[in-house]
XYZ file of C-alpha atoms in Angstrom:
693
model
C -196.121 40.851 -41.475
C -192.376 41.566 -41.446
C -191.647 44.902 -39.809
C -188.427 46.250 -41.309
C -186.275 49.340 -41.117
C -187.877 52.241 -42.972
C -185.066 52.351 -45.525
C -185.301 48.644 -46.350
C -189.088 48.793 -46.556
C -188.973 51.775 -48.912
C -186.279 50.195 -51.087
C -188.283 46.969 -51.392
C -191.305 48.999 -52.425
C -189.305 50.584 -55.246
C -187.746 47.284 -56.287
C -191.221 45.753 -56.454
C -192.022 48.068 -59.346
C -189.630 45.994 -61.478
C -191.655 42.790 -61.141
C -189.576 39.678 -60.396
C -186.301 41.279 -61.447
C -185.203 42.114 -57.905
C -187.769 40.312 -55.713
C -189.002 36.724 -55.682
C -192.713 35.893 -55.915
C -192.680 35.650 -52.085
C -191.116 39.078 -51.737
C -187.600 37.913 -50.858
C -184.753 40.086 -52.069
C -182.546 38.965 -54.987
C -179.481 40.637 -53.540
C -177.030 39.768 -56.309
C -179.305 41.200 -59.001
C -179.718 44.448 -57.085
C -176.023 44.844 -56.283
C -174.956 44.037 -59.864
C -177.264 46.660 -61.344
C -176.176 49.229 -58.766
C -172.545 48.540 -59.641
C -173.423 49.131 -63.325
C -175.290 52.352 -62.459
C -178.477 51.033 -64.092
C -180.130 54.275 -65.243
C -183.762 53.352 -64.541
C -183.064 51.858 -61.109
C -180.776 54.692 -60.033
C -183.272 57.333 -61.158
C -186.094 55.820 -59.112
C -183.878 55.513 -56.056
C -182.480 59.012 -56.466
C -185.948 60.585 -56.635
C -187.304 58.887 -53.509
C -187.334 61.510 -50.654
C -186.310 59.107 -47.856
C -183.446 57.589 -49.838
C -182.371 60.982 -51.113
C -182.224 62.342 -47.548
C -180.034 59.515 -46.249
C -177.830 58.616 -49.218
C -177.365 61.775 -51.303
C -174.766 64.392 -50.395
C -174.219 67.763 -52.015
C -170.583 68.374 -53.002
C -169.477 71.450 -54.977
C -173.121 72.118 -55.937
C -173.429 68.583 -57.326
C -175.550 65.858 -55.736
C -173.601 62.622 -55.211
C -175.246 59.270 -54.471
C -173.342 57.430 -51.689
C -173.446 54.137 -53.553
C -171.001 52.111 -51.453
C -172.852 52.930 -48.264
C -176.168 52.138 -49.945
C -174.914 48.749 -51.189
C -173.844 47.799 -47.649
C -177.517 47.632 -46.749
C -178.080 44.748 -49.143
C -175.289 42.763 -47.555
C -177.096 42.836 -44.205
C -178.515 39.451 -43.141
C -181.659 39.754 -41.033
C -180.841 38.586 -37.552
C -183.942 36.538 -36.725
C -184.328 35.101 -40.192
C -184.981 31.487 -39.216
C -187.102 31.472 -36.043
C -187.817 33.268 -32.793
C -186.618 30.431 -30.608
C -183.264 29.634 -32.172
C -181.499 32.562 -30.468
C -183.720 32.950 -27.409
C -180.915 32.332 -24.954
C -177.994 33.968 -26.712
C -177.343 36.939 -28.965
C -174.182 37.017 -31.034
C -172.512 36.538 -34.397
C -172.431 33.052 -35.938
C -170.333 31.260 -38.528
C -171.311 27.781 -39.773
C -173.948 27.524 -37.068
C -171.560 28.301 -34.201
C -171.170 31.489 -32.207
C -167.869 33.151 -32.972
C -166.786 33.046 -29.322
C -166.769 29.245 -29.654
C -164.057 29.428 -32.304
C -160.416 29.976 -31.426
C -159.813 31.403 -34.901
C -162.007 34.493 -34.454
C -161.360 37.611 -32.384
C -164.289 39.813 -31.369
C -162.898 43.277 -32.021
C -165.534 45.874 -31.036
C -167.868 44.861 -33.906
C -170.492 47.514 -33.165
C -168.474 50.653 -33.902
C -171.175 52.039 -36.187
C -174.198 51.218 -34.058
C -176.429 52.883 -31.505
C -177.252 51.033 -28.286
C -180.030 52.571 -26.215
C -179.324 50.264 -23.262
C -181.880 50.578 -20.508
C -180.324 51.249 -17.138
C -182.584 49.024 -15.028
C -182.192 45.315 -14.466
C -185.779 44.950 -15.722
C -184.323 45.558 -19.166
C -182.035 42.550 -18.864
C -182.771 39.072 -20.162
C -181.524 36.684 -17.495
C -179.646 34.617 -20.046
C -178.299 37.337 -22.339
C -175.735 40.024 -21.822
C -177.913 42.807 -23.155
C -181.564 42.725 -24.150
C -181.266 45.656 -26.537
C -181.065 45.885 -30.322
C -177.960 47.305 -31.935
C -179.160 49.749 -34.577
C -176.725 49.752 -37.481
C -176.277 53.183 -39.067
C -176.201 51.786 -42.591
C -179.491 49.904 -42.531
C -181.388 51.715 -39.787
C -180.405 55.382 -40.044
C -184.008 56.650 -40.117
C -184.778 54.569 -37.016
C -181.746 56.052 -35.274
C -182.739 59.564 -36.333
C -186.202 59.017 -34.876
C -184.795 57.423 -31.728
C -182.617 60.468 -31.049
C -185.156 63.164 -31.887
C -186.087 65.446 -28.958
C -188.794 63.954 -26.755
C -191.857 65.374 -25.022
C -191.509 66.260 -21.338
C -194.387 65.613 -18.933
C -195.073 66.063 -15.202
C -192.898 69.183 -15.186
C -192.688 70.823 -11.785
C -190.392 73.033 -9.752
C -189.084 72.418 -6.236
C -187.779 75.067 -3.853
C -187.825 75.754 -0.109
C -191.584 76.316 -0.312
C -192.298 72.904 -1.795
C -193.489 71.667 -5.195
C -195.081 73.870 -7.882
C -196.502 73.283 -11.358
C -194.667 75.233 -14.039
C -195.132 76.069 -17.704
C -191.824 77.834 -18.441
C -188.168 76.862 -18.352
C -185.021 78.970 -18.053
C -181.347 78.180 -18.544
C -180.863 79.449 -15.000
C -182.862 76.478 -13.689
C -181.300 73.341 -12.279
C -182.821 70.288 -13.950
C -183.528 66.637 -13.157
C -184.759 64.488 -16.071
C -186.304 61.055 -15.621
C -185.731 58.840 -18.646
C -183.155 56.931 -20.671
C -179.968 58.993 -20.602
C -179.008 58.579 -24.280
C -182.404 59.835 -25.408
C -182.461 62.586 -22.774
C -179.013 63.822 -23.850
C -180.203 64.264 -27.417
C -183.259 66.108 -26.097
C -180.842 68.551 -24.415
C -178.674 69.067 -27.476
C -180.445 71.952 -29.188
C -180.669 73.994 -25.995
C -177.400 73.088 -24.314
C -174.874 72.283 -27.071
C -171.609 73.994 -26.145
C -172.922 75.187 -22.760
C -171.938 72.474 -20.261
C -168.758 73.424 -18.377
C -168.145 70.117 -16.610
C -169.378 66.542 -17.010
C -168.829 64.107 -14.142
C -169.808 60.467 -14.736
C -169.898 57.382 -12.562
C -171.142 54.863 -15.164
C -171.786 51.120 -14.741
C -168.428 49.461 -14.129
C -169.307 46.360 -16.197
C -168.367 44.060 -13.343
C -171.149 41.502 -13.777
C -172.216 41.856 -10.156
C -175.837 41.700 -9.073
C -175.442 43.886 -5.978
C -175.885 47.132 -7.896
C -179.274 48.343 -9.109
C -177.959 49.501 -12.465
C -177.638 47.335 -15.549
C -174.006 46.480 -14.773
C -173.643 43.358 -16.913
C -172.571 44.306 -20.416
C -170.177 42.307 -22.519
C -167.039 44.153 -23.601
C -168.235 45.303 -27.005
C -171.660 46.270 -25.703
C -170.134 48.387 -22.915
C -167.907 50.213 -25.380
C -170.836 50.873 -27.705
C -172.998 51.962 -24.776
C -170.345 54.463 -23.648
C -169.423 55.640 -27.149
C -173.007 56.601 -27.993
C -173.245 58.720 -24.858
C -169.779 60.262 -25.037
C -170.322 61.361 -28.652
C -173.239 63.570 -27.631
C -171.572 64.521 -24.326
C -168.681 66.059 -26.247
C -171.113 68.192 -28.258
C -172.650 69.509 -25.044
C -169.340 70.661 -23.512
C -168.114 74.227 -23.781
C -164.891 74.619 -25.740
C -162.993 75.122 -22.464
C -164.894 72.360 -20.631
C -163.761 69.086 -19.034
C -165.159 65.601 -18.610
C -164.274 63.389 -15.598
C -165.244 59.695 -15.731
C -164.877 57.398 -12.726
C -164.320 53.655 -13.195
C -162.518 50.759 -11.596
C -159.743 48.816 -13.327
C -162.215 46.576 -15.165
C -162.748 49.055 -18.015
C -160.387 51.968 -17.360
C -157.862 50.988 -20.045
C -160.573 50.457 -22.658
C -162.249 53.704 -21.641
C -159.065 55.702 -22.253
C -158.692 54.259 -25.752
C -162.336 55.079 -26.445
C -161.860 58.621 -25.104
C -158.766 59.042 -27.300
C -160.967 58.184 -30.278
C -163.837 60.527 -29.374
C -162.032 63.501 -27.824
C -158.594 63.067 -29.386
C -155.452 61.708 -27.782
C -154.081 65.229 -27.327
C -157.108 66.085 -25.155
C -156.100 63.623 -22.432
C -155.379 65.500 -19.194
C -154.811 63.094 -16.279
C -155.854 59.881 -14.604
C -156.486 60.285 -10.872
C -156.140 57.277 -8.569
C -158.663 57.443 -5.721
C -158.056 55.369 -2.589
C -161.392 54.219 -1.167
C -160.375 51.502 1.273
C -157.310 50.355 3.146
C -156.338 46.689 2.846
C -155.389 45.122 6.172
C -155.254 41.690 7.759
C -154.846 38.245 6.248
C -155.821 37.678 2.626
C -157.271 34.200 2.962
C -154.238 32.102 3.704
C -152.460 32.989 0.479
C -155.183 31.386 -1.610
C -156.218 34.585 -3.399
C -154.895 34.835 -6.957
C -155.620 38.558 -7.328
C -154.766 41.572 -5.208
C -157.596 43.176 -3.303
C -159.094 46.246 -4.997
C -158.903 49.506 -3.099
C -158.369 52.028 -5.915
C -160.720 53.573 -8.457
C -159.764 55.829 -11.344
C -160.972 59.177 -12.662
C -160.053 59.765 -16.310
C -159.986 63.423 -17.383
C -160.249 64.874 -20.895
C -160.656 68.402 -22.185
C -162.706 69.324 -25.219
C -160.202 71.824 -26.617
C -156.835 71.825 -24.848
C -155.792 75.135 -26.370
C -158.873 76.873 -24.981
C -159.370 74.889 -21.755
C -159.151 76.909 -18.587
C -156.433 76.026 -16.049
C -157.587 73.991 -13.060
C -158.240 75.953 -9.900
C -155.748 74.804 -7.255
C -157.193 72.304 -4.811
C -155.433 71.090 -1.720
C -155.230 68.268 0.764
C -155.061 69.317 4.409
C -153.375 67.879 7.502
C -153.012 69.358 10.974
C -149.526 70.852 11.303
C -149.070 69.253 14.732
C -150.057 65.840 13.337
C -147.738 66.256 10.353
C -144.817 67.227 12.614
C -145.375 64.129 14.749
C -145.596 61.836 11.713
C -142.379 63.276 10.261
C -140.610 62.907 13.602
C -141.646 59.251 13.834
C -140.440 58.699 10.272
C -137.076 60.327 11.018
C -137.736 63.208 8.620
C -136.668 66.724 9.581
C -139.379 69.382 10.023
C -137.991 72.756 8.964
C -140.558 75.290 10.235
C -139.197 75.504 13.804
C -138.300 79.231 14.057
C -140.855 81.893 15.006
C -140.601 85.600 14.201
C -142.222 86.715 17.475
C -141.533 90.397 16.766
C -140.320 91.754 13.402
C -138.787 94.785 15.142
C -138.803 98.375 13.994
C -138.742 98.894 10.202
C -136.027 101.477 9.255
C -135.698 102.535 5.593
C -132.071 102.495 4.427
C -132.248 102.864 0.634
C -133.516 101.448 -2.654
C -132.402 99.420 -5.630
C -134.238 98.246 -8.754
C -135.375 94.941 -10.203
C -134.713 93.729 -13.769
C -137.564 95.874 -15.075
C -136.315 99.049 -13.430
C -138.939 99.005 -10.660
C -138.013 100.149 -7.155
C -137.060 97.706 -4.378
C -137.066 99.380 -0.933
C -134.645 98.052 1.707
C -135.295 98.153 5.472
C -133.155 97.296 8.458
C -135.086 95.611 11.285
C -134.133 96.923 14.710
C -134.600 94.757 17.824
C -136.371 91.781 16.232
C -137.268 88.765 18.381
C -136.880 85.239 16.968
C -137.476 82.130 19.099
C -137.772 78.421 18.491
C -141.142 76.692 18.761
C -139.755 74.545 21.590
C -138.715 77.614 23.581
C -142.203 79.097 23.264
C -143.782 75.803 24.333
C -141.671 75.798 27.521
C -142.126 79.515 28.273
C -145.921 79.433 27.915
C -146.671 75.815 28.859
C -148.146 75.014 25.449
C -148.547 71.705 23.682
C -147.038 71.456 20.217
C -150.504 71.701 18.664
C -151.355 74.798 20.741
C -148.034 76.416 19.901
C -148.472 75.978 16.156
C -152.100 77.112 16.302
C -150.940 80.309 18.089
C -147.614 81.014 16.399
C -147.770 79.004 13.160
C -148.512 82.056 11.026
C -145.120 83.475 12.149
C -143.150 80.216 11.644
C -140.489 80.132 8.954
C -137.518 78.306 7.536
C -134.683 79.916 5.577
C -133.620 79.084 2.036
C -131.158 80.139 -0.659
C -133.493 80.991 -3.564
C -132.479 81.197 -7.211
C -133.755 84.734 -7.616
C -132.594 87.860 -9.423
C -133.851 89.977 -6.497
C -131.555 88.570 -3.775
C -128.204 89.451 -5.461
C -129.406 93.021 -6.101
C -130.434 93.370 -2.460
C -127.088 91.988 -1.213
C -125.143 94.315 -3.519
C -127.100 97.377 -2.396
C -126.691 96.433 1.284
C -122.910 96.279 0.896
C -122.766 99.473 -1.205
C -124.448 101.209 1.708
C -121.503 100.126 3.894
C -123.582 97.740 5.979
C -121.973 94.526 7.136
C -123.636 92.118 9.560
C -127.305 91.386 8.803
C -129.253 90.322 11.892
C -132.509 90.832 9.960
C -133.604 93.018 7.051
C -136.628 93.226 4.775
C -137.611 94.577 1.399
C -140.804 95.847 -0.191
C -141.466 95.684 -3.946
C -144.171 94.859 -6.523
C -143.549 91.487 -8.240
C -144.085 91.309 -11.995
C -144.980 87.586 -11.969
C -146.252 84.905 -9.591
C -149.139 84.799 -7.148
C -148.312 88.281 -5.745
C -148.054 89.897 -9.159
C -149.069 93.565 -9.193
C -149.264 94.103 -5.430
C -146.693 95.227 -2.866
C -144.951 92.263 -1.284
C -142.631 92.033 1.725
C -139.683 89.645 2.060
C -137.297 89.016 4.956
C -133.584 88.099 4.705
C -131.379 86.919 7.583
C -127.612 86.530 8.027
C -124.612 87.568 5.982
C -125.572 85.109 3.232
C -129.032 86.700 3.078
C -131.107 83.534 3.522
C -134.732 84.197 2.523
C -137.598 83.536 4.938
C -140.029 80.881 3.613
C -143.221 81.181 5.672
C -145.322 78.293 6.939
C -148.366 80.534 6.433
C -147.751 80.429 2.658
C -148.282 76.650 2.621
C -150.879 76.343 5.379
C -154.337 77.547 6.316
C -156.049 78.258 9.593
C -159.444 76.546 9.872
C -161.555 77.099 13.007
C -158.471 78.130 14.976
C -156.366 75.105 13.934
C -153.435 75.358 11.563
C -153.397 72.895 8.638
C -150.577 72.262 6.197
C -151.985 72.339 2.688
C -150.445 70.718 -0.350
C -151.543 71.068 -3.958
C -153.133 67.812 -5.023
C -151.548 65.537 -7.553
C -153.067 62.433 -9.117
C -153.429 60.371 -5.925
C -156.439 61.219 -3.733
C -157.124 59.549 -0.400
C -160.841 59.275 0.340
C -160.821 56.377 2.764
C -162.181 58.560 5.552
C -165.028 59.879 3.410
C -166.386 56.415 2.630
C -167.263 55.624 6.258
C -170.467 57.685 6.317
C -171.124 58.115 2.607
C -174.126 55.767 2.678
C -176.160 58.275 4.685
C -175.044 61.473 2.985
C -177.988 63.661 2.056
C -180.143 61.673 4.515
C -180.755 59.000 1.868
C -179.297 55.502 1.949
C -177.719 54.043 -1.144
C -175.399 51.217 -0.085
C -173.541 50.453 -3.322
C -171.731 52.847 -5.630
C -172.497 56.119 -3.854
C -169.674 58.641 -4.229
C -168.719 61.144 -1.476
C -169.892 64.708 -1.970
C -166.424 65.951 -1.056
C -164.913 63.983 -3.949
C -167.312 65.502 -6.460
C -167.023 68.882 -4.759
C -163.260 68.791 -5.223
C -163.716 68.118 -8.954
C -166.248 70.937 -9.233
C -163.887 73.314 -7.424
C -161.022 72.329 -9.735
C -162.774 72.582 -13.059
C -165.496 75.240 -12.758
C -166.315 78.736 -11.572
C -169.434 79.854 -9.659
C -172.672 79.546 -11.669
C -171.066 77.187 -14.220
C -173.140 74.236 -15.440
C -172.395 70.639 -14.370
C -173.919 67.563 -16.049
C -174.215 64.031 -14.652
C -176.233 61.629 -16.809
C -175.801 58.706 -14.425
C -177.525 60.702 -11.689
C -177.940 57.880 -9.162
C -178.809 59.098 -5.674
C -178.031 62.720 -6.540
C -174.498 63.146 -5.147
C -173.418 65.326 -8.093
C -176.580 67.420 -7.988
C -176.227 67.983 -4.215
C -172.519 68.834 -4.418
C -173.133 71.194 -7.335
C -175.947 73.056 -5.586
C -173.880 73.469 -2.407
C -170.903 74.679 -4.478
C -172.855 77.523 -6.063
C -173.012 75.983 -9.534
C -175.937 74.785 -11.681
C -176.671 71.156 -12.495
C -178.447 68.842 -14.921
C -178.988 65.299 -13.654
C -180.429 62.446 -15.736
C -181.690 59.208 -14.205
C -184.001 56.445 -15.428
C -184.757 54.359 -12.363
C -187.775 55.168 -10.195
C -185.902 54.261 -7.011
C -183.023 56.593 -7.826
C -185.328 59.441 -8.822
C -187.052 59.080 -5.450
C -183.687 59.380 -3.694
C -182.680 62.412 -5.755
C -185.900 64.290 -5.039
C -185.703 63.496 -1.337
C -182.038 64.409 -1.127
C -182.314 67.686 -3.024
C -185.270 68.757 -0.904
C -183.154 68.068 2.193
C -180.355 70.166 0.709
C -182.670 73.076 -0.125
C -184.339 73.040 3.306
C -180.958 73.150 5.047
C -181.676 69.965 7.023
C -178.793 68.173 5.289
C -175.571 68.927 7.177
C -173.581 66.045 5.698
C -171.021 65.904 2.891
C -169.935 69.365 1.762
C -172.309 71.288 4.039
C -169.791 72.226 6.747
C -167.048 72.982 4.196
C -169.133 75.578 2.361
C -171.225 76.719 5.356
C -174.412 75.468 3.704
C -177.749 76.465 5.292
C -180.175 75.748 2.479
C -181.602 77.459 -0.575
C -181.816 76.935 -4.311
C -184.375 75.255 -6.556
C -184.636 72.757 -9.383
C -187.001 71.682 -12.160
C -188.089 68.057 -12.535
C -189.483 66.606 -15.775
C -190.019 63.142 -17.289
C -189.649 61.931 -20.858
C -193.182 61.026 -21.991
C -193.480 57.248 -22.143
C -194.828 55.441 -25.197
C -194.071 51.695 -25.227
C -193.060 51.815 -21.593
C -196.594 50.978 -20.463
C -196.638 47.750 -22.453
C -193.224 46.825 -21.071
C -194.419 47.307 -17.487
C -197.565 45.241 -18.151
C -195.514 42.415 -19.660
C -193.227 42.304 -16.656
C -196.216 42.345 -14.299
C -198.094 39.489 -16.045
C -198.629 36.509 -13.711
C -199.770 33.827 -16.151
C -200.102 33.031 -19.851
C -203.624 34.491 -20.080
C -202.452 37.885 -18.805
C -199.506 37.693 -21.157
C -201.765 36.985 -24.148
C -204.009 39.899 -23.160
C -201.040 42.286 -23.139
C -199.902 40.930 -26.510
C -203.323 41.621 -28.067
C -203.121 45.229 -26.902
C -199.543 45.443 -28.188
C -200.693 44.375 -31.675
C -203.173 47.226 -31.688
C -200.875 50.015 -30.518
C -197.297 49.016 -29.759
C -194.150 49.565 -31.805
C -192.343 46.272 -32.408
C -188.661 45.649 -32.991
C -187.975 46.122 -36.707
C -186.742 42.501 -36.969
C -190.032 41.011 -35.785
C -192.236 38.820 -38.005
C -195.492 38.566 -36.041
C -196.893 35.813 -38.235
C -193.814 33.753 -37.599
C -194.053 34.471 -33.855
C -197.718 33.485 -33.598
C -197.338 30.268 -35.600
C -194.070 29.055 -34.073
C -194.949 25.764 -32.365
C -191.610 25.670 -30.573
C -192.340 29.085 -29.070
C -195.762 27.991 -27.793
C -194.152 25.100 -25.922
C -191.800 27.371 -23.993
C -192.350 27.886 -20.228
C -194.293 30.975 -19.166
C -191.223 32.986 -18.061
C -189.441 32.207 -21.349
C -192.452 33.437 -23.328
C -192.579 36.585 -21.215
C -188.919 37.369 -21.922
C -189.469 36.681 -25.599
C -192.363 39.168 -25.761
C -190.224 41.746 -23.992
C -187.694 41.259 -26.777
C -190.278 41.733 -29.509
C -191.307 45.104 -28.105
C -189.268 47.941 -29.614
C -187.648 49.512 -26.584
C -186.235 52.261 -28.776
C -189.784 53.636 -29.026
C -190.437 54.111 -25.315
C -190.978 57.883 -25.580
C -193.010 60.327 -27.690
C -191.194 62.684 -30.066
C -191.588 66.430 -29.544
C -192.344 66.943 -33.234
C -195.586 64.987 -32.647
C -196.756 67.159 -29.771
C -199.420 68.882 -31.892
C -200.893 65.592 -33.138
C -204.392 65.345 -31.709
C -203.875 61.870 -30.231
C -200.699 63.093 -28.472
C -201.756 66.591 -27.442
C -204.782 65.167 -25.640
C -202.499 63.064 -23.433
C -200.619 65.975 -21.842
C -201.660 68.903 -19.671
C -201.690 72.503 -20.842
C -198.859 73.273 -18.407
C -196.707 70.509 -19.890
C -197.531 71.649 -23.423
C -196.358 75.184 -22.578
C -193.289 73.808 -20.775
C -192.216 71.927 -23.904
C -192.726 74.979 -26.091
C -190.613 76.987 -23.641
C -187.873 74.335 -23.367
C -187.497 73.796 -27.110
C -188.322 77.373 -28.067
C -186.853 80.144 -25.945
C -183.104 79.730 -25.280
C -182.466 82.501 -22.724
């Protein structure tokens, strides 16, 4: 029996009512006859099609109170050529487009230009989902011929094994709140669509570290897509991700240079070119030593990229300022060695006695009070080091908050102050100060004090305004640009959170910096490539809420272990010291309820042909097969029966519809489904998809 897309099956059923006009005696479609009559708007045919509920739902649109049949889109379906039309063994080792019996990548006259723009690719994240000889063992579901299948694929799914973790351990739960942190186990595309109704427009920040499409085997994720597949894979997920973002939200995506350029073009398409914000270059390793005797033909990679987009630039909130820090004493030494002058060498040891001498006004008519400073004491940092026997580091730690340099600012305040000083008959200015309330800038609305020195009234610029004291040590801080150095953070990243994840793990401080930039406390952060839980851990420690999605059992284990370490306070790595973390918090864990997944696991576990045949018999009774599968053809294919055991196993994995791995929520009240879940899980689903507190 040929298992087809629902639309095609329904259309063939209707066409069969016309005898042999549109179908052959064997049930094959007479495409030309159908398309010709559709072009002529054959009244009888169009009426039958128009009245069918499934066809009406997918191909009729209401415009100005009139129902319009989308004929061109409907006709496209009849131009579709079934992919496995000839046999199950012809394309066992390769999936692609052919012309005259050859794959198009074998022809120099054809360019593969992202041919799957209108498709949905579920793309399992584990290497178990990969055929060893194919780039991707997943069907591309075309929106024209498989829209009902796509609709069903993306319907909300049932959650099972719901439980809550906090400092007191694990607890069964039956309710869910938007205040909860959440970890979901399951395919991320399907999980994202399960979140849509509850969380559309509510995610403040999305951080992603997706597969880099490098073709390496050292990483546990499915990291071996071809170009078009990777773009489709990302597009499907970014489409729904955009819907989940708040209007003022941001999305940060980390990649290497393998796909960064393609990703930006894809993001321009989905978010809009005017929503592009920045690309950050992140240094993860220093390159040193010989490069192999000059034999290398490519430069060594030491940079990754973070591409940033907003959802609505006009409404997006400004980034919170984030800084990079360096000890002042270390910075001074580095500048000295580089022959660069360090300006903050004068110290206002004593500001002297403040004596009011008069007032002037600023451009808005607000008062500026002038003070003469009597008996001030100013010394150089070197003089203080000699007087007190201090090292340079000790001197700056003690006196750095009083260090200054002088400047000639372009300000409307300074000329007014100079004019008033001279009108008062004062001449030489050893030191004076003013007090006023700025109308703009970081000190807007509060009284602010400035110092001026000398007859040219040079303004004091304080080191304390561009530095910060941390644990008694003074650090120069600079607002970050688009180059971030994280070489130091990579040295111990493997053991952050007390879980080891040797490849691809990102430092908590990197993600924490992004969270600090783009969110406020209690905002919601989403990572649907959850991995070992770096984003979840950094979010919890930063006082925000998180949703993490992950499919792989091994990664889920790491996330649960890591988050429990974070909550207990036993994890003092990563961001812990920066935010003074001592534990706390909670999260909910839930799994998408598996459907075909059991058959897939049994197929992969089969040791011989007898076990494989036994699984296949059970699959025939209860599994969902790929819509392109002809089981009669499969069972009677002599060439297939002669294949080696492993080849037959991979072929059966292909026949199984991996877009039907999970149960739909709208089936939760079906008796054969309801009996499979606990009462707690039933109530949890009703709470998750019902109440939206």
